[in-house]
Amino acid sequence: MNELRACLSVSGVILLAALFGAASPVHAQDASRATPPPGKTLVFVFRSDRQPVAAQVPVIVNLVRIGDLANGTFAVATVNPGRTFLRIGERAVAVFTLEAAANRSYFVRIEAVSSVRPVRTEVRLVSEVDGRSSLAQSRLVGAAPAAFAAAPRAQPPAAPVAAAPRAQPSPPRPAPSPEPGGDWSFALIAKGGAFKLANANQTVAGSASTFDTASKPAVGIEAEFRHKAGFAVGGEAFYYKNDLVATGVVAKQQVVALMLNGKYYVPVADWFHPFVGVGVGFADAVYSGDLKGTSGGPAFQGLAGMEFRFGSVGLNVQYKYLASTTGKTGSDVKVGGRGVLAGVSIAF
Protein backbone atom coordinates (compact mmCIF):
# COMPACT_ATOMS: atom_id res chain seq x y z
CA MET A 1 0.00 0.00 0.00
CA ASN A 2 2.85 2.40 0.87
CA GLU A 3 4.54 1.55 -2.41
CA LEU A 4 1.31 2.42 -4.34
CA ARG A 5 1.07 5.77 -2.57
CA ALA A 6 4.71 6.51 -3.39
CA CYS A 7 4.12 5.70 -7.07
CA LEU A 8 1.10 8.01 -7.19
CA SER A 9 3.09 10.83 -5.58
CA VAL A 10 5.95 10.46 -8.05
CA SER A 11 3.49 10.37 -10.96
CA GLY A 12 1.84 13.62 -9.73
CA VAL A 13 5.19 15.35 -9.49
CA ILE A 14 6.13 14.24 -13.00
CA LEU A 15 2.74 15.41 -14.39
CA LEU A 16 3.09 18.87 -12.75
CA ALA A 17 6.63 19.21 -14.06
CA ALA A 18 5.42 18.36 -17.57
CA LEU A 19 2.61 20.93 -17.38
CA PHE A 20 4.79 23.77 -16.08
CA GLY A 21 7.58 22.93 -18.52
CA ALA A 22 5.34 23.32 -21.59
CA ALA A 23 6.03 26.11 -24.07
CA SER A 24 4.53 29.45 -23.03
CA PRO A 25 2.65 31.77 -25.37
CA VAL A 26 4.53 34.53 -27.21
CA HIS A 27 4.81 37.85 -25.38
CA ALA A 28 5.50 41.27 -26.91
CA GLN A 29 9.14 41.00 -25.78
CA ASP A 30 9.50 37.74 -27.75
CA ALA A 31 8.13 39.33 -30.91
CA SER A 32 10.16 42.54 -30.50
CA ARG A 33 13.40 40.51 -30.46
CA ALA A 34 12.45 38.28 -33.39
CA THR A 35 14.62 37.89 -36.47
CA PRO A 36 13.33 36.89 -39.92
CA PRO A 37 13.25 33.27 -41.10
CA PRO A 38 15.92 32.42 -43.72
CA GLY A 39 15.15 34.14 -47.02
CA LYS A 40 12.27 36.19 -45.56
CA THR A 41 11.77 39.74 -44.22
CA LEU A 42 10.10 41.02 -41.07
CA VAL A 43 8.22 44.33 -41.13
CA PHE A 44 7.44 45.78 -37.69
CA VAL A 45 4.84 48.57 -37.61
CA PHE A 46 4.49 50.43 -34.32
CA ARG A 47 2.51 53.48 -33.25
CA SER A 48 3.94 56.23 -31.07
CA ASP A 49 1.95 59.49 -30.77
CA ARG A 50 3.56 62.64 -29.39
CA GLN A 51 0.07 63.73 -28.34
CA PRO A 52 -1.98 60.54 -27.86
CA VAL A 53 -5.06 60.16 -30.08
CA ALA A 54 -7.78 57.74 -28.94
CA ALA A 55 -8.76 56.27 -32.33
CA GLN A 56 -7.30 53.00 -33.60
CA VAL A 57 -5.53 52.89 -36.99
CA PRO A 58 -5.81 49.79 -39.23
CA VAL A 59 -2.56 48.58 -40.84
CA ILE A 60 -2.49 46.54 -44.05
CA VAL A 61 0.73 45.02 -45.40
CA ASN A 62 0.58 43.64 -48.95
CA LEU A 63 -3.24 43.46 -48.82
CA VAL A 64 -3.20 41.59 -45.46
CA ARG A 65 -4.62 43.39 -42.41
CA ILE A 66 -2.16 42.72 -39.61
CA GLY A 67 -3.89 44.69 -36.85
CA ASP A 68 -5.55 47.86 -35.63
CA LEU A 69 -2.98 49.93 -33.75
CA ALA A 70 -3.68 52.13 -30.76
CA ASN A 71 -0.99 54.34 -29.29
CA GLY A 72 1.76 52.18 -27.70
CA THR A 73 1.06 49.02 -29.74
CA PHE A 74 2.75 47.25 -32.65
CA ALA A 75 2.15 44.52 -35.22
CA VAL A 76 4.56 42.47 -37.31
CA ALA A 77 4.34 40.77 -40.72
CA THR A 78 6.56 38.24 -42.49
CA VAL A 79 6.94 39.10 -46.19
CA ASN A 80 8.92 38.00 -49.21
CA PRO A 81 11.83 40.18 -50.33
CA GLY A 82 10.96 42.90 -52.85
CA ARG A 83 8.65 45.87 -52.91
CA THR A 84 6.34 45.91 -49.89
CA PHE A 85 3.22 48.07 -49.69
CA LEU A 86 1.72 49.44 -46.47
CA ARG A 87 -1.75 51.02 -46.29
CA ILE A 88 -2.43 52.82 -43.02
CA GLY A 89 -5.77 54.33 -41.99
CA GLU A 90 -9.30 54.19 -43.38
CA ARG A 91 -10.80 57.49 -44.52
CA ALA A 92 -7.51 59.44 -44.42
CA VAL A 93 -5.21 56.79 -45.91
CA ALA A 94 -1.40 56.96 -45.83
CA VAL A 95 0.41 54.73 -48.36
CA PHE A 96 4.03 53.73 -47.75
CA THR A 97 6.36 51.48 -49.76
CA LEU A 98 9.78 50.01 -49.09
CA GLU A 99 12.20 47.71 -50.90
CA ALA A 100 12.57 44.74 -48.57
CA ALA A 101 15.80 42.73 -48.59
CA ALA A 102 16.02 39.09 -47.52
CA ASN A 103 17.02 38.32 -43.94
CA ARG A 104 16.38 41.91 -42.83
CA SER A 105 13.99 43.55 -40.38
CA TYR A 106 12.38 46.93 -41.03
CA PHE A 107 10.78 49.22 -38.46
CA VAL A 108 7.99 51.59 -39.51
CA ARG A 109 6.76 54.24 -37.06
CA ILE A 110 3.30 55.74 -37.42
CA GLU A 111 2.04 58.76 -35.54
CA ALA A 112 -1.55 59.98 -35.40
CA VAL A 113 -1.81 63.75 -35.83
CA SER A 114 -3.74 65.35 -33.00
CA SER A 115 -6.70 67.70 -33.64
CA VAL A 116 -7.28 66.29 -37.14
CA ARG A 117 -10.45 64.39 -38.12
CA PRO A 118 -10.68 61.95 -39.74
CA VAL A 119 -7.51 60.62 -38.14
CA ARG A 120 -4.46 61.35 -40.32
CA THR A 121 -1.15 59.60 -39.76
CA GLU A 122 2.49 60.37 -40.48
CA VAL A 123 4.66 57.41 -41.50
CA ARG A 124 8.43 57.06 -41.46
CA LEU A 125 11.12 54.38 -41.49
CA VAL A 126 13.35 54.34 -38.40
CA SER A 127 16.61 52.61 -37.52
CA GLU A 128 16.69 49.14 -35.98
CA VAL A 129 18.07 50.53 -32.70
CA ASP A 130 15.22 53.05 -32.37
CA GLY A 131 12.66 50.51 -33.59
CA ARG A 132 13.52 47.75 -31.13
CA SER A 133 13.74 50.27 -28.28
CA SER A 134 10.18 51.41 -29.05
CA LEU A 135 8.89 47.84 -29.47
CA ALA A 136 10.22 46.89 -26.03
CA GLN A 137 7.85 49.49 -24.56
CA SER A 138 4.89 48.55 -26.74
CA ARG A 139 2.20 45.86 -26.74
CA LEU A 140 1.83 43.32 -29.54
CA VAL A 141 -1.51 43.18 -31.37
CA GLY A 142 -2.55 40.63 -33.94
CA ALA A 143 -0.90 37.24 -34.41
CA ALA A 144 2.82 36.65 -34.19
CA PRO A 145 4.33 35.13 -37.39
CA ALA A 146 4.55 31.35 -37.38
CA ALA A 147 8.33 31.51 -37.69
CA PHE A 148 8.61 32.31 -34.01
CA ALA A 149 5.10 31.87 -32.57
CA ALA A 150 5.83 28.34 -31.27
CA ALA A 151 9.47 28.74 -30.32
CA PRO A 152 10.20 26.44 -27.30
CA ARG A 153 11.57 27.88 -24.09
CA ALA A 154 15.29 27.45 -23.62
CA GLN A 155 16.12 24.58 -21.23
CA PRO A 156 18.92 24.95 -18.67
CA PRO A 157 21.98 22.69 -19.13
CA ALA A 158 21.81 19.34 -17.43
CA ALA A 159 25.05 19.93 -15.52
CA PRO A 160 27.57 22.71 -15.05
CA VAL A 161 30.15 22.81 -17.82
CA ALA A 162 33.32 24.73 -18.28
CA ALA A 163 32.74 28.23 -19.61
CA ALA A 164 33.12 28.37 -23.36
CA PRO A 165 34.88 31.33 -24.97
CA ARG A 166 32.48 34.23 -25.50
CA ALA A 167 31.36 34.51 -29.08
CA GLN A 168 32.28 37.80 -30.69
CA PRO A 169 29.23 39.80 -31.69
CA SER A 170 28.67 40.07 -35.40
CA PRO A 171 29.15 43.56 -36.84
CA PRO A 172 25.89 45.52 -36.85
CA ARG A 173 24.01 45.73 -40.08
CA PRO A 174 23.66 49.21 -41.51
CA ALA A 175 20.17 50.45 -40.63
CA PRO A 176 18.02 52.16 -43.25
CA SER A 177 18.15 55.94 -42.95
CA PRO A 178 15.03 57.47 -41.44
CA GLU A 179 12.86 59.29 -43.93
CA PRO A 180 12.30 63.04 -43.58
CA GLY A 181 9.73 64.13 -41.01
CA GLY A 182 6.12 64.70 -41.95
CA ASP A 183 5.46 67.97 -40.07
CA TRP A 184 4.82 69.89 -43.33
CA SER A 185 2.07 69.53 -45.92
CA PHE A 186 1.47 71.24 -49.26
CA ALA A 187 -1.76 73.04 -50.21
CA LEU A 188 -3.17 74.74 -53.30
CA ILE A 189 -5.79 77.51 -52.98
CA ALA A 190 -7.91 78.88 -55.85
CA LYS A 191 -10.03 81.97 -55.08
CA GLY A 192 -12.06 84.79 -56.53
CA GLY A 193 -14.41 87.54 -55.40
CA ALA A 194 -14.88 91.28 -55.06
CA PHE A 195 -11.93 93.68 -55.18
CA LYS A 196 -12.10 97.49 -55.26
CA LEU A 197 -9.39 100.02 -56.10
CA ALA A 198 -8.62 102.47 -53.32
CA ASN A 199 -8.12 105.49 -55.67
CA ALA A 200 -10.70 106.26 -58.36
CA ASN A 201 -9.36 109.58 -59.70
CA GLN A 202 -5.73 109.58 -60.81
CA THR A 203 -3.44 110.92 -63.50
CA VAL A 204 -2.49 108.20 -65.97
CA ALA A 205 -0.01 108.98 -68.79
CA GLY A 206 -0.45 112.71 -68.12
CA SER A 207 -4.24 112.63 -68.40
CA ALA A 208 -6.75 113.00 -65.58
CA SER A 209 -8.50 109.63 -65.47
CA THR A 210 -11.36 108.05 -63.59
CA PHE A 211 -11.34 104.35 -62.76
CA ASP A 212 -14.29 102.05 -62.39
CA THR A 213 -13.03 100.88 -59.00
CA ALA A 214 -14.90 97.55 -59.06
CA SER A 215 -12.50 94.98 -60.50
CA LYS A 216 -13.89 92.47 -63.00
CA PRO A 217 -12.58 89.81 -62.59
CA ALA A 218 -10.52 89.46 -59.41
CA VAL A 219 -8.99 85.99 -59.09
CA GLY A 220 -5.94 84.40 -57.55
CA ILE A 221 -4.11 81.16 -56.88
CA GLU A 222 -1.83 80.30 -53.98
CA ALA A 223 0.61 77.48 -53.25
CA GLU A 224 1.79 77.12 -49.67
CA PHE A 225 3.61 74.81 -47.31
CA ARG A 226 1.80 74.34 -43.99
CA HIS A 227 3.37 73.27 -40.72
CA LYS A 228 1.17 71.33 -38.34
CA ALA A 229 1.90 73.97 -35.66
CA GLY A 230 -0.11 76.48 -37.77
CA PHE A 231 2.57 78.40 -39.67
CA ALA A 232 2.48 78.58 -43.48
CA VAL A 233 4.68 80.12 -46.20
CA GLY A 234 3.99 80.26 -49.91
CA GLY A 235 3.53 82.22 -53.10
CA GLU A 236 0.50 83.87 -54.69
CA ALA A 237 -0.47 85.23 -58.09
CA PHE A 238 -3.38 87.72 -57.94
CA TYR A 239 -5.02 89.22 -61.07
CA TYR A 240 -7.64 91.97 -61.43
CA LYS A 241 -8.85 94.31 -64.20
CA ASN A 242 -10.48 97.77 -64.19
CA ASP A 243 -11.87 100.16 -66.80
CA LEU A 244 -10.62 103.73 -66.89
CA VAL A 245 -11.86 106.83 -68.76
CA ALA A 246 -9.93 110.01 -69.53
CA THR A 247 -10.74 112.92 -71.87
CA GLY A 248 -11.30 111.22 -75.19
CA VAL A 249 -9.72 108.02 -73.92
CA VAL A 250 -11.22 104.64 -73.01
CA ALA A 251 -8.79 102.00 -71.73
CA LYS A 252 -8.35 99.06 -69.40
CA GLN A 253 -5.87 98.47 -66.61
CA GLN A 254 -4.85 94.88 -65.82
CA VAL A 255 -2.74 94.18 -62.73
CA VAL A 256 -0.83 91.03 -61.83
CA ALA A 257 0.60 90.95 -58.29
CA LEU A 258 3.14 88.23 -57.47
CA MET A 259 3.42 87.89 -53.69
CA LEU A 260 5.41 85.92 -51.12
CA ASN A 261 3.12 85.30 -48.12
CA GLY A 262 3.49 84.23 -44.52
CA LYS A 263 0.44 83.12 -42.52
CA TYR A 264 -0.54 81.73 -39.17
CA TYR A 265 -3.58 79.41 -38.90
CA VAL A 266 -5.11 79.32 -35.42
CA PRO A 267 -6.19 75.70 -34.65
CA VAL A 268 -9.48 76.57 -32.94
CA ALA A 269 -10.99 73.20 -33.93
CA ASP A 270 -10.21 70.32 -36.29
CA TRP A 271 -12.42 71.91 -38.93
CA PHE A 272 -12.09 75.64 -38.17
CA HIS A 273 -8.84 77.59 -38.69
CA PRO A 274 -8.92 81.42 -38.60
CA PHE A 275 -5.74 82.99 -40.00
CA VAL A 276 -3.78 86.21 -40.41
CA GLY A 277 -0.97 86.90 -42.83
CA VAL A 278 1.27 89.40 -44.59
CA GLY A 279 2.85 89.45 -48.02
CA VAL A 280 5.49 91.28 -50.04
CA GLY A 281 6.09 91.18 -53.77
CA PHE A 282 5.78 93.04 -57.09
CA ALA A 283 2.78 94.36 -59.05
CA ASP A 284 2.78 94.95 -62.80
CA ALA A 285 0.08 97.07 -64.48
CA VAL A 286 -0.65 96.59 -68.20
CA TYR A 287 -2.76 99.15 -70.14
CA SER A 288 -4.76 98.40 -73.29
CA GLY A 289 -7.30 100.22 -75.45
CA ASP A 290 -6.52 103.89 -76.13
CA LEU A 291 -3.62 103.71 -73.65
CA LYS A 292 -0.71 101.35 -74.21
CA GLY A 293 2.13 100.42 -71.92
CA THR A 294 3.19 98.77 -68.69
CA SER A 295 4.51 99.91 -65.34
CA GLY A 296 5.49 98.08 -62.20
CA GLY A 297 6.40 98.59 -58.58
CA PRO A 298 6.67 96.94 -55.15
CA ALA A 299 3.54 95.56 -53.49
CA PHE A 300 2.59 94.83 -49.89
CA GLN A 301 -0.49 93.17 -48.44
CA GLY A 302 -2.25 92.15 -45.26
CA LEU A 303 -4.58 89.16 -44.98
CA ALA A 304 -7.17 87.96 -42.50
CA GLY A 305 -9.72 85.20 -42.86
CA MET A 306 -10.83 81.72 -41.96
CA GLU A 307 -10.71 78.24 -43.44
CA PHE A 308 -13.21 75.44 -42.88
CA ARG A 309 -11.41 72.11 -43.39
CA PHE A 310 -13.06 68.79 -44.20
CA GLY A 311 -10.23 66.27 -44.47
CA SER A 312 -7.90 67.39 -47.27
CA VAL A 313 -10.42 69.90 -48.73
CA GLY A 314 -11.11 73.33 -47.25
CA LEU A 315 -13.35 76.34 -47.87
CA ASN A 316 -11.43 79.59 -47.59
CA VAL A 317 -12.74 83.14 -47.00
CA GLN A 318 -10.34 86.07 -46.69
CA TYR A 319 -10.10 89.86 -46.53
CA LYS A 320 -7.22 91.28 -48.57
CA TYR A 321 -5.65 94.74 -48.39
CA LEU A 322 -3.12 95.34 -51.18
CA ALA A 323 -0.93 98.46 -51.45
CA SER A 324 1.13 99.13 -54.58
CA THR A 325 2.35 102.14 -56.55
CA THR A 326 3.57 101.53 -60.11
CA GLY A 327 5.58 103.77 -62.45
CA LYS A 328 8.06 106.56 -61.81
CA THR A 329 7.66 109.42 -59.36
CA GLY A 330 5.51 112.11 -60.93
CA SER A 331 3.80 109.65 -63.24
CA ASP A 332 3.04 106.95 -60.73
CA VAL A 333 -0.33 105.22 -60.37
CA LYS A 334 -1.73 103.66 -57.19
CA VAL A 335 -3.12 100.29 -58.17
CA GLY A 336 -3.83 98.91 -54.69
CA GLY A 337 -7.16 98.25 -53.06
CA ARG A 338 -9.11 95.93 -50.83
CA GLY A 339 -11.60 93.12 -51.21
CA VAL A 340 -13.20 89.93 -49.95
CA LEU A 341 -12.32 86.66 -51.68
CA ALA A 342 -13.57 83.08 -51.30
CA GLY A 343 -12.00 79.89 -52.55
CA VAL A 344 -11.24 76.20 -52.20
CA SER A 345 -8.05 74.66 -50.81
CA ILE A 346 -6.71 71.15 -51.39
CA ALA A 347 -4.01 69.76 -49.08
CA PHE A 348 -1.62 67.03 -50.20
PDB file of N, CA and C in Angstrom, residues 25-36 42-44 74-77 105 107 132 135-136 138-145 148-149:
ATOM      1  N   PRO A  25       3.034  30.985 -24.219  1.00  0.00           N
ATOM      2  CA  PRO A  25       2.650  31.771 -25.370  1.00  0.00           C
ATOM      3  C   PRO A  25       3.634  32.904 -25.613  1.00  0.00           C
ATOM      4  N   VAL A  26       3.618  33.455 -26.829  1.00  0.00           N
ATOM      5  CA  VAL A  26       4.532  34.527 -27.205  1.00  0.00           C
ATOM      6  C   VAL A  26       4.110  35.821 -26.534  1.00  0.00           C
ATOM      7  N   HIS A  27       5.055  36.541 -25.956  1.00  0.00           N
ATOM      8  CA  HIS A  27       4.813  37.850 -25.382  1.00  0.00           C
ATOM      9  C   HIS A  27       5.343  38.907 -26.330  1.00  0.00           C
ATOM     10  N   ALA A  28       5.030  40.189 -26.052  1.00  0.00           N
ATOM     11  CA  ALA A  28       5.501  41.273 -26.908  1.00  0.00           C
ATOM     12  C   ALA A  28       7.023  41.287 -26.955  1.00  0.00           C
ATOM     13  N   GLN A  29       7.682  40.987 -25.793  1.00  0.00           N
ATOM     14  CA  GLN A  29       9.136  41.000 -25.784  1.00  0.00           C
ATOM     15  C   GLN A  29       9.702  39.956 -26.728  1.00  0.00           C
ATOM     16  N   ASP A  30       9.044  38.775 -26.830  1.00  0.00           N
ATOM     17  CA  ASP A  30       9.503  37.737 -27.748  1.00  0.00           C
ATOM     18  C   ASP A  30       9.428  38.232 -29.181  1.00  0.00           C
ATOM     19  N   ALA A  31       8.303  38.847 -29.549  1.00  0.00           N
ATOM     20  CA  ALA A  31       8.130  39.334 -30.913  1.00  0.00           C
ATOM     21  C   ALA A  31       9.078  40.484 -31.212  1.00  0.00           C
ATOM     22  N   SER A  32       9.318  41.378 -30.245  1.00  0.00           N
ATOM     23  CA  SER A  32      10.164  42.541 -30.505  1.00  0.00           C
ATOM     24  C   SER A  32      11.609  42.143 -30.761  1.00  0.00           C
ATOM     25  N   ARG A  33      12.025  40.962 -30.258  1.00  0.00           N
ATOM     26  CA  ARG A  33      13.403  40.508 -30.464  1.00  0.00           C
ATOM     27  C   ARG A  33      13.536  39.548 -31.632  1.00  0.00           C
ATOM     28  N   ALA A  34      12.447  39.293 -32.347  1.00  0.00           N
ATOM     29  CA  ALA A  34      12.451  38.280 -33.392  1.00  0.00           C
ATOM     30  C   ALA A  34      13.330  38.688 -34.564  1.00  0.00           C
ATOM     31  N   THR A  35      13.873  37.684 -35.226  1.00  0.00           N
ATOM     32  CA  THR A  35      14.624  37.889 -36.467  1.00  0.00           C
ATOM     33  C   THR A  35      13.916  37.117 -37.577  1.00  0.00           C
ATOM     34  N   PRO A  36      14.091  37.526 -38.833  1.00  0.00           N
ATOM     35  CA  PRO A  36      13.333  36.887 -39.923  1.00  0.00           C
ATOM     36  C   PRO A  36      13.786  35.465 -40.191  1.00  0.00           C
ATOM     37  N   LEU A  42      11.074  40.613 -42.074  1.00  0.00           N
ATOM     38  CA  LEU A  42      10.097  41.024 -41.065  1.00  0.00           C
ATOM     39  C   LEU A  42       9.868  42.527 -41.170  1.00  0.00           C
ATOM     40  N   VAL A  43       8.596  42.915 -41.132  1.00  0.00           N
ATOM     41  CA  VAL A  43       8.217  44.329 -41.128  1.00  0.00           C
ATOM     42  C   VAL A  43       7.462  44.603 -39.827  1.00  0.00           C
ATOM     43  N   PHE A  44       8.070  45.371 -38.945  1.00  0.00           N
ATOM     44  CA  PHE A  44       7.440  45.779 -37.693  1.00  0.00           C
ATOM     45  C   PHE A  44       6.801  47.153 -37.904  1.00  0.00           C
ATOM     46  N   PHE A  74       2.068  47.546 -31.391  1.00  0.00           N
ATOM     47  CA  PHE A  74       2.747  47.250 -32.648  1.00  0.00           C
ATOM     48  C   PHE A  74       2.231  45.942 -33.229  1.00  0.00           C
ATOM     49  N   ALA A  75       2.477  45.760 -34.519  1.00  0.00           N
ATOM     50  CA  ALA A  75       2.150  44.521 -35.224  1.00  0.00           C
ATOM     51  C   ALA A  75       3.335  44.185 -36.118  1.00  0.00           C
ATOM     52  N   VAL A  76       3.415  42.919 -36.514  1.00  0.00           N
ATOM     53  CA  VAL A  76       4.558  42.473 -37.314  1.00  0.00           C
ATOM     54  C   VAL A  76       4.068  41.547 -38.407  1.00  0.00           C
ATOM     55  N   ALA A  77       4.707  41.618 -39.578  1.00  0.00           N
ATOM     56  CA  ALA A  77       4.339  40.775 -40.720  1.00  0.00           C
ATOM     57  C   ALA A  77       5.603  40.161 -41.311  1.00  0.00           C
ATOM     58  N   SER A 105      15.169  43.075 -41.104  1.00  0.00           N
ATOM     59  CA  SER A 105      13.989  43.552 -40.380  1.00  0.00           C
ATOM     60  C   SER A 105      13.873  45.052 -40.591  1.00  0.00           C
ATOM     61  N   PHE A 107      11.560  48.662 -39.562  1.00  0.00           N
ATOM     62  CA  PHE A 107      10.776  49.221 -38.463  1.00  0.00           C
ATOM     63  C   PHE A 107      10.109  50.505 -38.945  1.00  0.00           C
ATOM     64  N   ARG A 132      13.605  48.770 -32.183  1.00  0.00           N
ATOM     65  CA  ARG A 132      13.519  47.747 -31.128  1.00  0.00           C
ATOM     66  C   ARG A 132      13.355  48.379 -29.755  1.00  0.00           C
ATOM     67  N   LEU A 135       9.671  49.072 -29.584  1.00  0.00           N
ATOM     68  CA  LEU A 135       8.887  47.840 -29.472  1.00  0.00           C
ATOM     69  C   LEU A 135       8.937  47.276 -28.049  1.00  0.00           C
ATOM     70  N   ALA A 136      10.097  47.424 -27.385  1.00  0.00           N
ATOM     71  CA  ALA A 136      10.223  46.893 -26.032  1.00  0.00           C
ATOM     72  C   ALA A 136       9.258  47.572 -25.063  1.00  0.00           C
ATOM     73  N   SER A 138       6.205  48.603 -26.105  1.00  0.00           N
ATOM     74  CA  SER A 138       4.893  48.548 -26.743  1.00  0.00           C
ATOM     75  C   SER A 138       4.250  47.182 -26.535  1.00  0.00           C
ATOM     76  N   ARG A 139       2.963  47.105 -26.882  1.00  0.00           N
ATOM     77  CA  ARG A 139       2.201  45.863 -26.735  1.00  0.00           C
ATOM     78  C   ARG A 139       1.880  45.296 -28.115  1.00  0.00           C
ATOM     79  N   LEU A 140       2.084  43.995 -28.272  1.00  0.00           N
ATOM     80  CA  LEU A 140       1.826  43.324 -29.543  1.00  0.00           C
ATOM     81  C   LEU A 140       0.326  43.162 -29.764  1.00  0.00           C
ATOM     82  N   VAL A 141      -0.129  43.473 -30.979  1.00  0.00           N
ATOM     83  CA  VAL A 141      -1.507  43.179 -31.372  1.00  0.00           C
ATOM     84  C   VAL A 141      -1.453  42.268 -32.593  1.00  0.00           C
ATOM     85  N   GLY A 142      -2.537  41.563 -32.827  1.00  0.00           N
ATOM     86  CA  GLY A 142      -2.552  40.628 -33.944  1.00  0.00           C
ATOM     87  C   GLY A 142      -1.774  39.368 -33.602  1.00  0.00           C
ATOM     88  N   ALA A 143      -1.574  38.515 -34.601  1.00  0.00           N
ATOM     89  CA  ALA A 143      -0.896  37.242 -34.406  1.00  0.00           C
ATOM     90  C   ALA A 143       0.584  37.376 -34.703  1.00  0.00           C
ATOM     91  N   ALA A 144       1.397  36.691 -33.899  1.00  0.00           N
ATOM     92  CA  ALA A 144       2.825  36.650 -34.190  1.00  0.00           C
ATOM     93  C   ALA A 144       3.071  35.714 -35.364  1.00  0.00           C
ATOM     94  N   PRO A 145       4.045  36.014 -36.256  1.00  0.00           N
ATOM     95  CA  PRO A 145       4.333  35.125 -37.386  1.00  0.00           C
ATOM     96  C   PRO A 145       4.704  33.726 -36.926  1.00  0.00           C
ATOM     97  N   PHE A 148       8.158  32.313 -35.384  1.00  0.00           N
ATOM     98  CA  PHE A 148       8.614  32.311 -34.008  1.00  0.00           C
ATOM     99  C   PHE A 148       7.469  32.186 -33.011  1.00  0.00           C
ATOM    100  N   ALA A 149       6.241  31.948 -33.478  1.00  0.00           N
ATOM    101  CA  ALA A 149       5.104  31.874 -32.569  1.00  0.00           C
ATOM    102  C   ALA A 149       5.199  30.678 -31.643  1.00  0.00           C
TER     103      ALA A 149
END
